[in-house]
Amino acid sequence: MAGKPKLHYTKGRGKMESIRWLLAAAGVEFEEEFIETKEDLEKLRNDGVLLFQQVPMVEMDGMRMVQTRAILSYIAAKYNLYGKDLKERAWIDMYVEGTTDLMGMIMYLPFQPADTKEKNLALIIERATTRYFPVYEKALKDHGQDYLVGNKLSWADVHLLEAILMVEECKPDVLSAFPLLQAFKGRISNIPTIKKFLQPGSQRKPPTDEKFVAVVRKIFNI
């Protein structure tokens, strides 16, 4: 029997968090080997296990996978979270790219200079409420199902819930004008595997704080 996937990354969210989410949603147990110092990262690089000298890296099914998108696509396809045909897959990809763009803005916020943070936070809320969330609200309305694509849970749903919770950390009432997304959040949060991941003590990581920013800057020389 193959061992559990092993995730190599820092002890924070970053680009690995969506991978943790997707594995957890699929009910897959995983191990983590944390990069805590610059030397830890250099060792991985020197050992030749990072294809492009970058993390995230996931050891799974005899592969050492890098590139977040490639890892996520593999997990989604392997665990039947990637639609039933090419058209559904295309819709899932489009929805995921949208949430990735939104989450990217939030991910980089703690690393920005203090004098630009307020402006960028306002931009995140504006984009969420005028560009991204209206798309998903309409998709749920037009589709008339509990999920974004087809009539079953997909990567798109898991990614959207992660994005919603990240935006709510910035502005708790951000879904006030989106009743279908509020209901969606409740439904997807209660799927047993996801509910477990949302409990305290899970492998979900907390929001990035100043202390973690300092650690990341040190490890990656930024």
PDB file of C-alpha atoms in Angstrom:
ATOM      1  CA  MET A   1       0.000   0.000   0.000  1.00  0.00           C
ATOM      2  CA  ALA A   2       1.307   3.433  -0.954  1.00  0.00           C
ATOM      3  CA  GLY A   3       2.155   5.791   1.883  1.00  0.00           C
ATOM      4  CA  LYS A   4       0.398   9.053   2.601  1.00  0.00           C
ATOM      5  CA  PRO A   5       1.195  12.050   0.401  1.00  0.00           C
ATOM      6  CA  LYS A   6       3.975  14.131   1.946  1.00  0.00           C
ATOM      7  CA  LEU A   7       3.765  17.911   1.617  1.00  0.00           C
ATOM      8  CA  HIS A   8       6.943  20.021   1.669  1.00  0.00           C
ATOM      9  CA  TYR A   9       6.340  23.683   2.484  1.00  0.00           C
ATOM     10  CA  THR A  10       6.540  26.278   5.228  1.00  0.00           C
ATOM     11  CA  LYS A  11       4.305  26.076   8.294  1.00  0.00           C
ATOM     12  CA  GLY A  12       1.813  28.553   6.822  1.00  0.00           C
ATOM     13  CA  ARG A  13      -0.855  28.811   4.167  1.00  0.00           C
ATOM     14  CA  GLY A  14       0.800  30.188   1.056  1.00  0.00           C
ATOM     15  CA  LYS A  15       0.394  28.202  -2.132  1.00  0.00           C
ATOM     16  CA  MET A  16       0.194  24.891  -0.285  1.00  0.00           C
ATOM     17  CA  GLU A  17      -3.045  25.688   1.521  1.00  0.00           C
ATOM     18  CA  SER A  18      -5.288  24.942  -1.475  1.00  0.00           C
ATOM     19  CA  ILE A  19      -3.529  21.571  -1.811  1.00  0.00           C
ATOM     20  CA  ARG A  20      -4.234  20.826   1.860  1.00  0.00           C
ATOM     21  CA  TRP A  21      -7.870  21.805   1.306  1.00  0.00           C
ATOM     22  CA  LEU A  22      -8.306  19.569  -1.735  1.00  0.00           C
ATOM     23  CA  LEU A  23      -6.673  16.522  -0.134  1.00  0.00           C
ATOM     24  CA  ALA A  24      -8.773  17.028   3.007  1.00  0.00           C
ATOM     25  CA  ALA A  25     -11.981  17.381   0.959  1.00  0.00           C
ATOM     26  CA  ALA A  26     -11.118  14.128  -0.835  1.00  0.00           C
ATOM     27  CA  GLY A  27     -10.686  12.445   2.544  1.00  0.00           C
ATOM     28  CA  VAL A  28      -6.977  11.828   1.985  1.00  0.00           C
ATOM     29  CA  GLU A  29      -4.672  11.833   5.003  1.00  0.00           C
ATOM     30  CA  PHE A  30      -1.339  13.519   4.412  1.00  0.00           C
ATOM     31  CA  GLU A  31       1.923  14.225   6.193  1.00  0.00           C
ATOM     32  CA  GLU A  32       3.834  17.497   6.226  1.00  0.00           C
ATOM     33  CA  GLU A  33       7.550  18.145   6.315  1.00  0.00           C
ATOM     34  CA  PHE A  34       7.993  21.786   7.149  1.00  0.00           C
ATOM     35  CA  ILE A  35      10.644  24.060   5.716  1.00  0.00           C
ATOM     36  CA  GLU A  36      11.591  26.147   8.739  1.00  0.00           C
ATOM     37  CA  THR A  37      14.956  27.559   7.743  1.00  0.00           C
ATOM     38  CA  LYS A  38      16.839  28.682   4.668  1.00  0.00           C
ATOM     39  CA  GLU A  39      19.001  25.575   5.101  1.00  0.00           C
ATOM     40  CA  ASP A  40      15.947  23.289   4.865  1.00  0.00           C
ATOM     41  CA  LEU A  41      15.084  24.810   1.488  1.00  0.00           C
ATOM     42  CA  GLU A  42      18.690  24.636   0.291  1.00  0.00           C
ATOM     43  CA  LYS A  43      18.861  20.949   1.213  1.00  0.00           C
ATOM     44  CA  LEU A  44      15.807  20.187  -0.960  1.00  0.00           C
ATOM     45  CA  ARG A  45      17.352  22.147  -3.799  1.00  0.00           C
ATOM     46  CA  ASN A  46      20.732  20.478  -3.430  1.00  0.00           C
ATOM     47  CA  ASP A  47      19.129  17.028  -3.259  1.00  0.00           C
ATOM     48  CA  GLY A  48      17.668  17.699  -6.717  1.00  0.00           C
ATOM     49  CA  VAL A  49      14.074  16.955  -5.692  1.00  0.00           C
ATOM     50  CA  LEU A  50      12.622  20.326  -6.740  1.00  0.00           C
ATOM     51  CA  LEU A  51      12.100  20.369 -10.493  1.00  0.00           C
ATOM     52  CA  PHE A  52      12.256  24.175 -10.748  1.00  0.00           C
ATOM     53  CA  GLN A  53      13.994  24.829  -7.398  1.00  0.00           C
ATOM     54  CA  GLN A  54      10.615  25.848  -5.949  1.00  0.00           C
ATOM     55  CA  VAL A  55       8.038  24.686  -3.435  1.00  0.00           C
ATOM     56  CA  PRO A  56       5.249  23.600  -2.929  1.00  0.00           C
ATOM     57  CA  MET A  57       6.402  20.053  -3.532  1.00  0.00           C
ATOM     58  CA  VAL A  58       4.236  17.006  -2.927  1.00  0.00           C
ATOM     59  CA  GLU A  59       5.508  13.431  -2.812  1.00  0.00           C
ATOM     60  CA  MET A  60       2.642  11.264  -4.029  1.00  0.00           C
ATOM     61  CA  ASP A  61       2.199   8.067  -6.042  1.00  0.00           C
ATOM     62  CA  GLY A  62       5.935   7.730  -6.575  1.00  0.00           C
ATOM     63  CA  MET A  63       6.251  11.277  -7.942  1.00  0.00           C
ATOM     64  CA  ARG A  64       7.744  14.463  -6.595  1.00  0.00           C
ATOM     65  CA  MET A  65       5.280  16.985  -7.933  1.00  0.00           C
ATOM     66  CA  VAL A  66       5.846  20.731  -8.123  1.00  0.00           C
ATOM     67  CA  GLN A  67       3.833  23.650  -9.541  1.00  0.00           C
ATOM     68  CA  THR A  68       0.662  24.283  -7.548  1.00  0.00           C
ATOM     69  CA  ARG A  69      -1.705  24.070 -10.495  1.00  0.00           C
ATOM     70  CA  ALA A  70      -0.266  20.731 -11.675  1.00  0.00           C
ATOM     71  CA  ILE A  71      -0.523  19.251  -8.185  1.00  0.00           C
ATOM     72  CA  LEU A  72      -4.115  20.424  -7.733  1.00  0.00           C
ATOM     73  CA  SER A  73      -5.176  19.133 -11.175  1.00  0.00           C
ATOM     74  CA  TYR A  74      -3.695  15.729 -10.404  1.00  0.00           C
ATOM     75  CA  ILE A  75      -5.466  15.477  -7.035  1.00  0.00           C
ATOM     76  CA  ALA A  76      -8.770  16.663  -8.511  1.00  0.00           C
ATOM     77  CA  ALA A  77      -8.607  14.111 -11.335  1.00  0.00           C
ATOM     78  CA  LYS A  78      -7.454  11.256  -9.089  1.00  0.00           C
ATOM     79  CA  TYR A  79     -10.242  11.758  -6.544  1.00  0.00           C
ATOM     80  CA  ASN A  80     -13.063  12.390  -9.012  1.00  0.00           C
ATOM     81  CA  LEU A  81     -13.378  16.120  -8.272  1.00  0.00           C
ATOM     82  CA  TYR A  82     -12.744  17.260 -11.843  1.00  0.00           C
ATOM     83  CA  GLY A  83     -16.075  16.866 -13.661  1.00  0.00           C
ATOM     84  CA  LYS A  84     -17.379  14.112 -15.903  1.00  0.00           C
ATOM     85  CA  ASP A  85     -16.152  15.409 -19.282  1.00  0.00           C
ATOM     86  CA  LEU A  86     -13.988  18.041 -20.969  1.00  0.00           C
ATOM     87  CA  LYS A  87     -16.679  20.740 -20.860  1.00  0.00           C
ATOM     88  CA  GLU A  88     -17.219  20.336 -17.129  1.00  0.00           C
ATOM     89  CA  ARG A  89     -13.452  20.360 -16.651  1.00  0.00           C
ATOM     90  CA  ALA A  90     -13.207  23.622 -18.594  1.00  0.00           C
ATOM     91  CA  TRP A  91     -15.849  25.227 -16.349  1.00  0.00           C
ATOM     92  CA  ILE A  92     -14.084  23.962 -13.230  1.00  0.00           C
ATOM     93  CA  ASP A  93     -10.806  25.398 -14.540  1.00  0.00           C
ATOM     94  CA  MET A  94     -12.403  28.790 -15.236  1.00  0.00           C
ATOM     95  CA  TYR A  95     -13.994  29.001 -11.800  1.00  0.00           C
ATOM     96  CA  VAL A  96     -10.766  27.866 -10.112  1.00  0.00           C
ATOM     97  CA  GLU A  97      -8.679  30.436 -12.007  1.00  0.00           C
ATOM     98  CA  GLY A  98     -11.049  33.161 -10.793  1.00  0.00           C
ATOM     99  CA  THR A  99     -10.795  32.132  -7.153  1.00  0.00           C
ATOM    100  CA  THR A 100      -7.018  31.716  -7.534  1.00  0.00           C
ATOM    101  CA  ASP A 101      -6.732  35.330  -8.711  1.00  0.00           C
ATOM    102  CA  LEU A 102      -8.781  36.556  -5.750  1.00  0.00           C
ATOM    103  CA  MET A 103      -6.900  34.431  -3.212  1.00  0.00           C
ATOM    104  CA  GLY A 104      -3.575  35.554  -4.680  1.00  0.00           C
ATOM    105  CA  MET A 105      -4.427  39.161  -3.823  1.00  0.00           C
ATOM    106  CA  ILE A 106      -5.156  38.151  -0.219  1.00  0.00           C
ATOM    107  CA  MET A 107      -2.094  35.899   0.031  1.00  0.00           C
ATOM    108  CA  TYR A 108       0.292  38.727  -0.826  1.00  0.00           C
ATOM    109  CA  LEU A 109      -1.413  41.363   1.352  1.00  0.00           C
ATOM    110  CA  PRO A 110       0.604  40.655   4.557  1.00  0.00           C
ATOM    111  CA  PHE A 111       3.859  41.031   2.586  1.00  0.00           C
ATOM    112  CA  GLN A 112       3.029  44.529   1.330  1.00  0.00           C
ATOM    113  CA  PRO A 113       4.259  47.788   2.861  1.00  0.00           C
ATOM    114  CA  ALA A 114       2.040  49.148   5.633  1.00  0.00           C
ATOM    115  CA  ASP A 115       1.186  52.311   3.687  1.00  0.00           C
ATOM    116  CA  THR A 116      -0.354  50.343   0.796  1.00  0.00           C
ATOM    117  CA  LYS A 117      -2.154  47.651   2.801  1.00  0.00           C
ATOM    118  CA  GLU A 118      -5.333  49.634   3.438  1.00  0.00           C
ATOM    119  CA  LYS A 119      -5.688  50.541  -0.237  1.00  0.00           C
ATOM    120  CA  ASN A 120      -5.070  46.959  -1.332  1.00  0.00           C
ATOM    121  CA  LEU A 121      -7.496  45.574   1.241  1.00  0.00           C
ATOM    122  CA  ALA A 122     -10.185  47.883  -0.144  1.00  0.00           C
ATOM    123  CA  LEU A 123      -9.333  46.654  -3.649  1.00  0.00           C
ATOM    124  CA  ILE A 124      -9.709  43.015  -2.547  1.00  0.00           C
ATOM    125  CA  ILE A 125     -13.183  43.681  -1.131  1.00  0.00           C
ATOM    126  CA  GLU A 126     -14.171  45.641  -4.231  1.00  0.00           C
ATOM    127  CA  ARG A 127     -12.976  42.874  -6.586  1.00  0.00           C
ATOM    128  CA  ALA A 128     -14.620  40.160  -4.486  1.00  0.00           C
ATOM    129  CA  THR A 129     -17.999  41.883  -4.438  1.00  0.00           C
ATOM    130  CA  THR A 130     -18.093  43.261  -7.991  1.00  0.00           C
ATOM    131  CA  ARG A 131     -15.972  40.933 -10.122  1.00  0.00           C
ATOM    132  CA  TYR A 132     -15.808  37.471  -8.548  1.00  0.00           C
ATOM    133  CA  PHE A 133     -18.677  36.713  -6.166  1.00  0.00           C
ATOM    134  CA  PRO A 134     -21.381  37.916  -8.617  1.00  0.00           C
ATOM    135  CA  VAL A 135     -20.118  35.295 -11.101  1.00  0.00           C
ATOM    136  CA  TYR A 136     -20.492  32.449  -8.604  1.00  0.00           C
ATOM    137  CA  GLU A 137     -23.841  33.743  -7.332  1.00  0.00           C
ATOM    138  CA  LYS A 138     -25.151  33.778 -10.928  1.00  0.00           C
ATOM    139  CA  ALA A 139     -23.648  30.352 -11.645  1.00  0.00           C
ATOM    140  CA  LEU A 140     -25.517  28.834  -8.689  1.00  0.00           C
ATOM    141  CA  LYS A 141     -28.735  30.591  -9.717  1.00  0.00           C
ATOM    142  CA  ASP A 142     -28.546  29.579 -13.390  1.00  0.00           C
ATOM    143  CA  HIS A 143     -27.396  26.057 -12.628  1.00  0.00           C
ATOM    144  CA  GLY A 144     -30.044  25.490  -9.981  1.00  0.00           C
ATOM    145  CA  GLN A 145     -27.966  22.828  -8.223  1.00  0.00           C
ATOM    146  CA  ASP A 146     -26.081  22.641  -4.941  1.00  0.00           C
ATOM    147  CA  TYR A 147     -22.708  22.727  -6.704  1.00  0.00           C
ATOM    148  CA  LEU A 148     -21.050  24.973  -9.286  1.00  0.00           C
ATOM    149  CA  VAL A 149     -20.528  22.327 -11.990  1.00  0.00           C
ATOM    150  CA  GLY A 150     -22.568  19.205 -12.698  1.00  0.00           C
ATOM    151  CA  ASN A 151     -24.516  18.001  -9.697  1.00  0.00           C
ATOM    152  CA  LYS A 152     -21.665  16.853  -7.501  1.00  0.00           C
ATOM    153  CA  LEU A 153     -18.803  18.251  -5.477  1.00  0.00           C
ATOM    154  CA  SER A 154     -15.819  19.391  -7.536  1.00  0.00           C
ATOM    155  CA  TRP A 155     -12.518  21.171  -7.101  1.00  0.00           C
ATOM    156  CA  ALA A 156     -14.334  24.418  -8.047  1.00  0.00           C
ATOM    157  CA  ASP A 157     -16.576  24.165  -4.956  1.00  0.00           C
ATOM    158  CA  VAL A 158     -13.707  23.426  -2.570  1.00  0.00           C
ATOM    159  CA  HIS A 159     -11.664  26.314  -3.972  1.00  0.00           C
ATOM    160  CA  LEU A 160     -14.598  28.728  -3.774  1.00  0.00           C
ATOM    161  CA  LEU A 161     -15.270  27.885  -0.124  1.00  0.00           C
ATOM    162  CA  GLU A 162     -11.595  28.471   0.680  1.00  0.00           C
ATOM    163  CA  ALA A 163     -11.761  31.840  -1.109  1.00  0.00           C
ATOM    164  CA  ILE A 164     -14.987  32.865   0.665  1.00  0.00           C
ATOM    165  CA  LEU A 165     -13.482  32.136   4.092  1.00  0.00           C
ATOM    166  CA  MET A 166     -10.317  34.059   3.203  1.00  0.00           C
ATOM    167  CA  VAL A 167     -12.319  37.125   2.127  1.00  0.00           C
ATOM    168  CA  GLU A 168     -14.495  36.869   5.255  1.00  0.00           C
ATOM    169  CA  GLU A 169     -11.311  37.109   7.335  1.00  0.00           C
ATOM    170  CA  CYS A 170     -10.835  40.517   5.689  1.00  0.00           C
ATOM    171  CA  LYS A 171     -14.508  41.547   5.902  1.00  0.00           C
ATOM    172  CA  PRO A 172     -16.867  39.276   7.885  1.00  0.00           C
ATOM    173  CA  ASP A 173     -20.111  40.463   6.220  1.00  0.00           C
ATOM    174  CA  VAL A 174     -18.786  40.271   2.649  1.00  0.00           C
ATOM    175  CA  LEU A 175     -21.509  37.792   1.607  1.00  0.00           C
ATOM    176  CA  SER A 176     -24.395  39.988   2.789  1.00  0.00           C
ATOM    177  CA  ALA A 177     -25.548  40.692  -0.791  1.00  0.00           C
ATOM    178  CA  PHE A 178     -25.063  37.074  -1.965  1.00  0.00           C
ATOM    179  CA  PRO A 179     -27.763  34.793  -0.487  1.00  0.00           C
ATOM    180  CA  LEU A 180     -26.942  31.816  -2.711  1.00  0.00           C
ATOM    181  CA  LEU A 181     -23.269  31.986  -1.760  1.00  0.00           C
ATOM    182  CA  GLN A 182     -24.261  32.151   1.921  1.00  0.00           C
ATOM    183  CA  ALA A 183     -26.271  28.947   1.480  1.00  0.00           C
ATOM    184  CA  PHE A 184     -23.443  27.401  -0.573  1.00  0.00           C
ATOM    185  CA  LYS A 185     -20.948  28.188   2.203  1.00  0.00           C
ATOM    186  CA  GLY A 186     -23.184  26.429   4.746  1.00  0.00           C
ATOM    187  CA  ARG A 187     -23.675  23.356   2.532  1.00  0.00           C
ATOM    188  CA  ILE A 188     -20.061  22.847   1.519  1.00  0.00           C
ATOM    189  CA  SER A 189     -18.765  23.550   5.053  1.00  0.00           C
ATOM    190  CA  ASN A 190     -20.947  20.702   6.319  1.00  0.00           C
ATOM    191  CA  ILE A 191     -19.616  18.027   3.969  1.00  0.00           C
ATOM    192  CA  PRO A 192     -18.058  15.623   6.545  1.00  0.00           C
ATOM    193  CA  THR A 193     -14.476  15.687   5.192  1.00  0.00           C
ATOM    194  CA  ILE A 194     -14.514  19.493   4.897  1.00  0.00           C
ATOM    195  CA  LYS A 195     -16.233  19.948   8.253  1.00  0.00           C
ATOM    196  CA  LYS A 196     -13.408  17.922   9.816  1.00  0.00           C
ATOM    197  CA  PHE A 197     -10.782  20.126   8.134  1.00  0.00           C
ATOM    198  CA  LEU A 198     -12.492  23.251   9.491  1.00  0.00           C
ATOM    199  CA  GLN A 199     -12.302  22.015  13.092  1.00  0.00           C
ATOM    200  CA  PRO A 200      -9.574  23.276  15.440  1.00  0.00           C
ATOM    201  CA  GLY A 201      -6.565  20.965  15.485  1.00  0.00           C
ATOM    202  CA  SER A 202      -6.741  20.076  11.785  1.00  0.00           C
ATOM    203  CA  GLN A 203      -3.890  20.670   9.313  1.00  0.00           C
ATOM    204  CA  ARG A 204      -5.509  23.881   8.119  1.00  0.00           C
ATOM    205  CA  LYS A 205      -3.166  26.804   8.704  1.00  0.00           C
ATOM    206  CA  PRO A 206      -4.038  30.129  10.382  1.00  0.00           C
ATOM    207  CA  PRO A 207      -4.033  33.487   8.572  1.00  0.00           C
ATOM    208  CA  THR A 208      -0.574  34.883   7.896  1.00  0.00           C
ATOM    209  CA  ASP A 209       0.669  37.214  10.637  1.00  0.00           C
ATOM    210  CA  GLU A 210       3.721  39.468  10.970  1.00  0.00           C
ATOM    211  CA  LYS A 211       5.739  36.761  12.720  1.00  0.00           C
ATOM    212  CA  PHE A 212       5.202  34.320   9.860  1.00  0.00           C
ATOM    213  CA  VAL A 213       5.963  37.010   7.254  1.00  0.00           C
ATOM    214  CA  ALA A 214       9.379  37.472   8.910  1.00  0.00           C
ATOM    215  CA  VAL A 215      10.061  33.704   8.779  1.00  0.00           C
ATOM    216  CA  VAL A 216       9.103  33.518   5.080  1.00  0.00           C
ATOM    217  CA  ARG A 217      11.274  36.508   4.203  1.00  0.00           C
ATOM    218  CA  LYS A 218      14.219  34.818   5.881  1.00  0.00           C
ATOM    219  CA  ILE A 219      13.723  31.410   4.213  1.00  0.00           C
ATOM    220  CA  PHE A 220      13.155  32.759   0.700  1.00  0.00           C
ATOM    221  CA  ASN A 221      15.434  35.806   0.877  1.00  0.00           C
ATOM    222  CA  ILE A 222      12.664  38.306   0.116  1.00  0.00           C
TER     223      ILE A 222
END
